[in-house]
Amino acid sequence: MRGIGQKTNFFLDNKTEKSIINKLRDAGCVFAEEETQLLASETGSIEELMNRVEKRVSGLPLEYVLGFTKFCGLRIEVEQGVFIPRRRTEFLVQQAKALTRPNDVVLDLCCGSGAVGAALAAGLTKIFLHASDIDPAAVRCASRNLTKLGGHVYQGDLYEALPDSLRGRVNIIVANAPYVPTDAVQLLPREARLYEPKAALDGGKDGLDLHRSAAKAGLDWLVPGGHLLIETSEMQGAKTLEIFVKAGWITKIVRDEEWDATVVIGTKSVEPLEPWGRFLRQ
Ligand SMILES: C[S@@+](CC[C@H](N)C(=O)[O-])C[C@H]1O[C@@H](n2cnc3c(N)ncnc32)[C@H](O)[C@@H]1O
């Protein structure tokens, strides 16, 4: 008999624990023991635990069953239908942190649950955080994660969501926008295909529609010398970089093999663009 974790106020006897582990294992959960412990530690009653086990056995991702995930060491609320933050995106956070200064205005574009913005706000001394997403469920979820950190969350298509007062005042834009090519969505793992919204994954024919739009309009929202950081894949990295170059950014690409993470960083020139330069880039 044992109780696990803070929320547990019931005893999970060995027999029940073993039967839960077996159920999860039979359903294909590779880490059945760890999941059992986590579910028990986050659940207040045996009835609720069994209910959650059934949801997990039906295939629902663990993060949705629990209602949260861990990202950069933080507990991030995620509700069903909102993209589950990936470990590789911690590299994007790391890169953005290195470029952010105290009192910077930071925008988490395509914020989903707001995990990226939350990690930046929690890991830096003082920033003015804004976040936006097109999906009302994501905006609801991000509001829960970011309002307590002083963030403001808006709903709408990319920069259209933002108040005009932010134009030309943002120091850092950080974006994990959808970048899976439409035809490749069907090849994603089952949990992503079945449970995450297609709009959170599908980046259009070559996966880069959102990269094009974010790069094109991003310059208007940044201060001179400001940065737009965007997550991409190793395969698409060169194309994302080219999109940035064509849109007029000073660019670089960074990669972490361990996380299999690729980020393109665009910097807005401090020199004003020549009128013909703007013309050439259209
Ligand atoms: C891959 S998810 C990433 C979410 C979050 N940044 C993260 O890393 O956990 C992409 C997000 O972009 C949002 N999105 C898709 N198209 C958008 C658009 N046109 N404008 C704003 N957000 C959009 C989706 O709703 C989804 O939440």
Short mmCIF file of C-alpha atoms and ligand atoms in Angstrom, two decimals:
data_model
loop_
_atom_site.label_atom_id
_atom_site.label_comp_id
_atom_site.label_asym_id
_atom_site.label_seq_id
_atom_site.Cartn_x
_atom_site.Cartn_y
_atom_site.Cartn_z
CA MET A 1 0.00 0.00 0.00
CA ARG A 2 1.32 3.44 -0.76
CA GLY A 3 0.31 6.97 -1.44
CA ILE A 4 2.25 8.86 -4.07
CA GLY A 5 2.67 12.58 -4.56
CA GLN A 6 0.88 15.58 -3.14
CA LYS A 7 -2.64 15.24 -4.44
CA THR A 8 -3.05 11.60 -3.52
CA ASN A 9 -5.37 11.21 -0.57
CA PHE A 10 -6.15 7.55 -1.14
CA PHE A 11 -4.16 4.37 -0.86
CA LEU A 12 -3.19 2.56 -4.01
CA ASP A 13 -2.75 -1.08 -3.06
CA ASN A 14 -0.16 -3.15 -4.87
CA LYS A 15 -2.75 -5.27 -6.67
CA THR A 16 -4.56 -2.24 -8.14
CA GLU A 17 -1.27 -0.60 -9.03
CA LYS A 18 -0.10 -3.71 -10.87
CA SER A 19 -3.39 -4.03 -12.73
CA ILE A 20 -3.15 -0.38 -13.86
CA ILE A 21 0.43 -0.91 -15.04
CA ASN A 22 -0.64 -3.99 -17.01
CA LYS A 23 -3.59 -2.17 -18.55
CA LEU A 24 -1.39 0.70 -19.68
CA ARG A 25 1.28 -1.67 -20.97
CA ASP A 26 -1.31 -3.68 -22.94
CA ALA A 27 -2.51 -0.39 -24.44
CA GLY A 28 1.01 0.27 -25.72
CA CYS A 29 2.29 2.70 -23.08
CA VAL A 30 6.05 2.13 -23.02
CA PHE A 31 6.53 3.86 -19.65
CA ALA A 32 3.56 2.19 -17.94
CA GLU A 33 5.13 2.23 -14.43
CA GLU A 34 6.10 5.89 -14.58
CA GLU A 35 2.71 6.87 -16.02
CA THR A 36 0.91 4.99 -13.25
CA GLN A 37 2.91 6.83 -10.60
CA LEU A 38 2.34 10.19 -12.27
CA LEU A 39 -1.39 9.64 -12.75
CA ALA A 40 -1.77 8.51 -9.13
CA SER A 41 0.22 11.44 -7.78
CA GLU A 42 -1.93 13.93 -9.71
CA THR A 43 -5.30 12.42 -8.83
CA GLY A 44 -7.43 12.94 -5.75
CA SER A 45 -9.51 9.76 -5.63
CA ILE A 46 -9.41 6.17 -6.84
CA GLU A 47 -12.52 6.78 -8.99
CA GLU A 48 -10.85 9.70 -10.72
CA LEU A 49 -7.68 7.67 -11.19
CA MET A 50 -9.54 4.77 -12.85
CA ASN A 51 -11.35 7.27 -15.05
CA ARG A 52 -8.05 8.78 -16.15
CA VAL A 53 -6.54 5.35 -16.77
CA GLU A 54 -9.46 4.54 -19.10
CA LYS A 55 -8.86 7.78 -21.02
CA ARG A 56 -5.18 6.96 -21.35
CA VAL A 57 -5.95 3.38 -22.45
CA SER A 58 -8.25 4.79 -25.15
CA GLY A 59 -5.18 6.55 -26.62
CA LEU A 60 -5.57 10.08 -25.27
CA PRO A 61 -2.08 11.63 -24.85
CA LEU A 62 -0.89 11.62 -21.24
CA GLU A 63 -0.58 15.43 -21.21
CA TYR A 64 -4.30 15.82 -21.99
CA VAL A 65 -5.23 13.22 -19.39
CA LEU A 66 -3.19 15.10 -16.77
CA GLY A 67 -4.07 18.59 -18.04
CA PHE A 68 -0.46 19.74 -18.00
CA THR A 69 3.03 19.09 -19.31
CA LYS A 70 6.55 20.00 -18.24
CA PHE A 71 8.43 22.51 -20.39
CA CYS A 72 11.74 24.12 -19.43
CA GLY A 73 11.09 22.86 -15.90
CA LEU A 74 7.72 24.64 -15.71
CA ARG A 75 4.29 23.16 -15.28
CA ILE A 76 2.32 24.27 -18.36
CA GLU A 77 -1.42 23.71 -18.53
CA VAL A 78 -2.56 22.05 -21.76
CA GLU A 79 -6.14 21.28 -22.62
CA GLN A 80 -7.35 18.82 -25.22
CA GLY A 81 -7.21 20.38 -28.68
CA VAL A 82 -4.20 22.59 -27.90
CA PHE A 83 -0.74 21.68 -29.25
CA ILE A 84 1.43 19.85 -26.68
CA PRO A 85 4.79 21.66 -26.37
CA ARG A 86 7.74 19.57 -27.56
CA ARG A 87 11.09 19.15 -25.83
CA ARG A 88 12.98 20.35 -28.93
CA THR A 89 11.32 23.76 -28.60
CA GLU A 90 13.37 24.32 -25.44
CA PHE A 91 16.22 25.08 -27.88
CA LEU A 92 14.17 27.94 -29.35
CA VAL A 93 13.69 29.29 -25.82
CA GLN A 94 17.42 28.97 -25.12
CA GLN A 95 18.26 30.96 -28.27
CA ALA A 96 15.69 33.66 -27.52
CA LYS A 97 16.89 33.99 -23.93
CA ALA A 98 20.42 34.67 -25.13
CA LEU A 99 19.18 37.64 -27.20
CA THR A 100 16.71 39.14 -24.71
CA ARG A 101 17.64 42.07 -22.46
CA PRO A 102 15.89 43.36 -19.31
CA ASN A 103 12.74 45.38 -20.10
CA ASP A 104 12.49 43.99 -23.65
CA VAL A 105 9.09 43.63 -25.30
CA VAL A 106 8.75 39.97 -26.29
CA LEU A 107 6.11 38.44 -28.56
CA ASP A 108 5.31 34.71 -28.55
CA LEU A 109 3.71 34.38 -32.01
CA CYS A 110 1.57 31.26 -32.64
CA CYS A 111 1.78 30.72 -28.89
CA GLY A 112 -0.42 27.61 -28.47
CA SER A 113 -0.44 26.95 -24.71
CA GLY A 114 2.01 29.85 -24.22
CA ALA A 115 4.82 27.50 -23.17
CA VAL A 116 7.57 29.42 -24.98
CA GLY A 117 6.50 32.79 -23.58
CA ALA A 118 6.10 31.34 -20.10
CA ALA A 119 9.60 29.86 -20.19
CA LEU A 120 11.02 33.22 -21.29
CA ALA A 121 9.12 35.21 -18.68
CA ALA A 122 10.03 32.77 -15.92
CA GLY A 123 13.69 32.56 -16.91
CA LEU A 124 14.48 36.25 -17.39
CA THR A 125 14.67 39.20 -15.02
CA LYS A 126 11.96 41.45 -16.47
CA ILE A 127 10.25 41.38 -19.85
CA PHE A 128 7.00 42.74 -21.25
CA LEU A 129 5.36 39.63 -22.66
CA HIS A 130 2.71 39.45 -25.39
CA ALA A 131 1.41 36.30 -27.09
CA SER A 132 -1.03 35.52 -29.87
CA ASP A 133 -2.68 32.60 -31.60
CA ILE A 134 -5.48 32.14 -34.12
CA ASP A 135 -7.20 29.38 -32.15
CA PRO A 136 -9.57 30.39 -29.31
CA ALA A 137 -8.76 27.21 -27.33
CA ALA A 138 -5.04 28.03 -27.48
CA VAL A 139 -5.70 31.62 -26.45
CA ARG A 140 -7.78 30.43 -23.48
CA CYS A 141 -5.03 28.03 -22.42
CA ALA A 142 -2.21 30.56 -22.95
CA SER A 143 -4.12 33.12 -20.89
CA ARG A 144 -4.14 30.69 -17.96
CA ASN A 145 -0.39 30.13 -18.30
CA LEU A 146 0.71 33.68 -19.05
CA THR A 147 -1.57 36.12 -17.24
CA LYS A 148 -0.07 35.10 -13.89
CA LEU A 149 3.35 35.99 -15.35
CA GLY A 150 2.15 39.44 -16.46
CA GLY A 151 1.63 38.42 -20.11
CA HIS A 152 -1.09 39.66 -22.50
CA VAL A 153 -2.70 37.20 -24.91
CA TYR A 154 -4.52 38.08 -28.14
CA GLN A 155 -6.51 36.08 -30.68
CA GLY A 156 -6.12 36.46 -34.44
CA ASP A 157 -4.16 35.68 -37.58
CA LEU A 158 -0.43 36.27 -36.90
CA TYR A 159 0.31 39.99 -36.35
CA GLU A 160 -3.30 41.01 -37.06
CA ALA A 161 -4.08 39.91 -33.51
CA LEU A 162 -1.83 42.57 -31.98
CA PRO A 163 -2.71 46.06 -30.77
CA ASP A 164 -1.30 48.69 -33.11
CA SER A 165 0.53 50.28 -30.17
CA LEU A 166 3.07 47.42 -30.38
CA ARG A 167 4.05 48.21 -33.98
CA GLY A 168 7.76 49.01 -34.17
CA ARG A 169 8.21 48.44 -30.41
CA VAL A 170 8.90 44.69 -30.14
CA ASN A 171 12.46 43.56 -29.37
CA ILE A 172 12.06 39.80 -29.75
CA ILE A 173 9.54 37.76 -31.73
CA VAL A 174 9.70 34.05 -31.04
CA ALA A 175 7.63 31.63 -33.09
CA ASN A 176 7.02 27.94 -33.23
CA ALA A 177 4.50 28.16 -36.06
CA PRO A 178 3.19 25.05 -37.88
CA TYR A 179 5.79 23.80 -40.36
CA VAL A 180 4.74 20.27 -41.38
CA PRO A 181 4.06 20.04 -45.16
CA THR A 182 0.38 19.18 -45.73
CA ASP A 183 1.15 15.76 -47.27
CA ALA A 184 3.39 14.83 -44.33
CA VAL A 185 0.74 15.42 -41.63
CA GLN A 186 -0.59 11.89 -42.22
CA LEU A 187 2.89 10.52 -41.41
CA LEU A 188 3.04 12.08 -37.94
CA PRO A 189 2.75 9.86 -34.83
CA ARG A 190 -0.79 8.71 -34.09
CA GLU A 191 -1.21 10.89 -30.98
CA ALA A 192 -0.42 14.06 -32.95
CA ARG A 193 -2.58 13.09 -35.95
CA LEU A 194 -5.61 12.11 -33.95
CA TYR A 195 -5.58 14.55 -31.06
CA GLU A 196 -3.75 17.74 -31.98
CA PRO A 197 -5.52 20.30 -34.18
CA LYS A 198 -4.47 20.16 -37.84
CA ALA A 199 -4.08 23.94 -37.86
CA ALA A 200 -1.32 23.56 -35.24
CA LEU A 201 0.68 21.21 -37.48
CA ASP A 202 -0.07 21.91 -41.13
CA GLY A 203 2.20 24.60 -42.60
CA GLY A 204 0.83 24.36 -46.17
CA LYS A 205 2.19 22.64 -49.28
CA ASP A 206 5.91 22.97 -48.41
CA GLY A 207 5.25 23.59 -44.69
CA LEU A 208 6.55 27.14 -44.88
CA ASP A 209 3.45 29.30 -45.43
CA LEU A 210 3.56 30.67 -41.90
CA HIS A 211 7.32 31.27 -42.12
CA ARG A 212 6.75 33.40 -45.23
CA SER A 213 3.98 35.44 -43.59
CA ALA A 214 5.84 35.85 -40.27
CA ALA A 215 9.04 36.96 -42.02
CA LYS A 216 7.27 39.32 -44.42
CA ALA A 217 5.32 41.33 -41.84
CA GLY A 218 7.66 40.85 -38.86
CA LEU A 219 9.98 43.74 -39.75
CA ASP A 220 7.18 46.26 -39.16
CA TRP A 221 6.71 45.13 -35.56
CA LEU A 222 10.33 45.09 -34.44
CA VAL A 223 12.63 47.85 -33.25
CA PRO A 224 15.79 48.27 -35.38
CA GLY A 225 18.19 45.53 -34.25
CA GLY A 226 15.27 43.38 -33.02
CA HIS A 227 15.10 39.65 -33.69
CA LEU A 228 12.62 37.12 -35.09
CA LEU A 229 13.43 33.53 -34.08
CA ILE A 230 11.52 30.72 -35.72
CA GLU A 231 11.67 26.96 -35.24
CA THR A 232 12.04 24.89 -38.39
CA SER A 233 13.29 21.40 -39.26
CA GLU A 234 16.76 20.34 -40.37
CA MET A 235 15.33 19.51 -43.81
CA GLN A 236 13.48 22.82 -44.23
CA GLY A 237 16.14 25.00 -42.57
CA ALA A 238 17.80 26.20 -45.78
CA LYS A 239 14.40 27.17 -47.24
CA THR A 240 13.32 29.04 -44.11
CA LEU A 241 16.65 30.88 -44.19
CA GLU A 242 16.10 31.82 -47.85
CA ILE A 243 12.64 33.17 -47.01
CA PHE A 244 14.22 35.41 -44.36
CA VAL A 245 16.99 36.62 -46.69
CA LYS A 246 14.44 37.50 -49.41
CA ALA A 247 12.31 39.40 -46.88
CA GLY A 248 15.29 41.58 -45.94
CA TRP A 249 16.54 40.06 -42.68
CA ILE A 250 20.12 39.64 -41.53
CA THR A 251 20.02 35.89 -40.93
CA LYS A 252 21.64 32.96 -39.24
CA ILE A 253 20.68 29.35 -38.61
CA VAL A 254 21.49 27.41 -35.45
CA ARG A 255 21.07 23.71 -34.73
CA ASP A 256 21.21 21.31 -31.81
CA GLU A 257 21.73 17.67 -32.78
CA GLU A 258 20.79 16.24 -29.39
CA TRP A 259 17.34 17.87 -29.46
CA ASP A 260 17.07 17.61 -33.26
CA ALA A 261 16.17 21.27 -33.18
CA THR A 262 16.76 23.95 -35.82
CA VAL A 263 16.11 27.66 -35.43
CA VAL A 264 16.42 30.46 -37.95
CA ILE A 265 17.22 33.85 -36.43
CA GLY A 266 16.49 37.02 -38.35
CA THR A 267 17.75 40.40 -37.20
CA LYS A 268 16.25 43.66 -38.38
CA SER A 269 18.90 45.97 -39.78
CA VAL A 270 19.52 49.18 -37.84
CA GLU A 271 19.94 50.96 -41.20
CA PRO A 272 16.68 52.15 -42.81
CA LEU A 273 15.83 50.21 -45.97
CA GLU A 274 16.39 52.01 -49.27
CA PRO A 275 13.13 52.40 -51.23
CA TRP A 276 14.55 50.25 -54.07
CA GLY A 277 15.54 47.59 -51.49
CA ARG A 278 11.92 47.30 -50.41
CA PHE A 279 10.89 47.13 -54.06
CA LEU A 280 13.34 44.31 -54.85
CA ARG A 281 12.11 42.22 -51.96
CA GLN A 282 8.47 42.16 -52.95
C1 LIG B 1 3.15 24.02 -33.64
S1 LIG B 1 1.97 24.84 -32.64
C2 LIG B 1 3.09 25.61 -31.49
C3 LIG B 1 2.46 26.17 -30.26
C4 LIG B 1 3.48 26.73 -29.26
N1 LIG B 1 4.24 27.80 -29.86
C5 LIG B 1 4.40 25.64 -28.78
O1 LIG B 1 5.56 25.57 -29.19
O2 LIG B 1 3.96 24.84 -27.94
C6 LIG B 1 1.49 26.15 -33.72
C7 LIG B 1 0.42 27.11 -33.20
O3 LIG B 1 0.20 28.08 -34.24
C8 LIG B 1 -1.17 28.44 -34.25
N2 LIG B 1 -1.48 29.01 -35.57
C9 LIG B 1 -1.67 28.36 -36.76
N3 LIG B 1 -1.92 29.24 -37.74
C10 LIG B 1 -1.89 30.48 -37.18
C11 LIG B 1 -2.07 31.81 -37.67
N4 LIG B 1 -2.36 32.05 -38.96
N5 LIG B 1 -1.98 32.84 -36.80
C12 LIG B 1 -1.71 32.63 -35.48
N6 LIG B 1 -1.53 31.39 -34.95
C13 LIG B 1 -1.62 30.34 -35.78
C14 LIG B 1 -1.88 27.15 -33.94
O4 LIG B 1 -3.19 27.40 -33.45
C15 LIG B 1 -0.93 26.51 -32.90
O5 LIG B 1 -1.33 26.84 -31.60
#
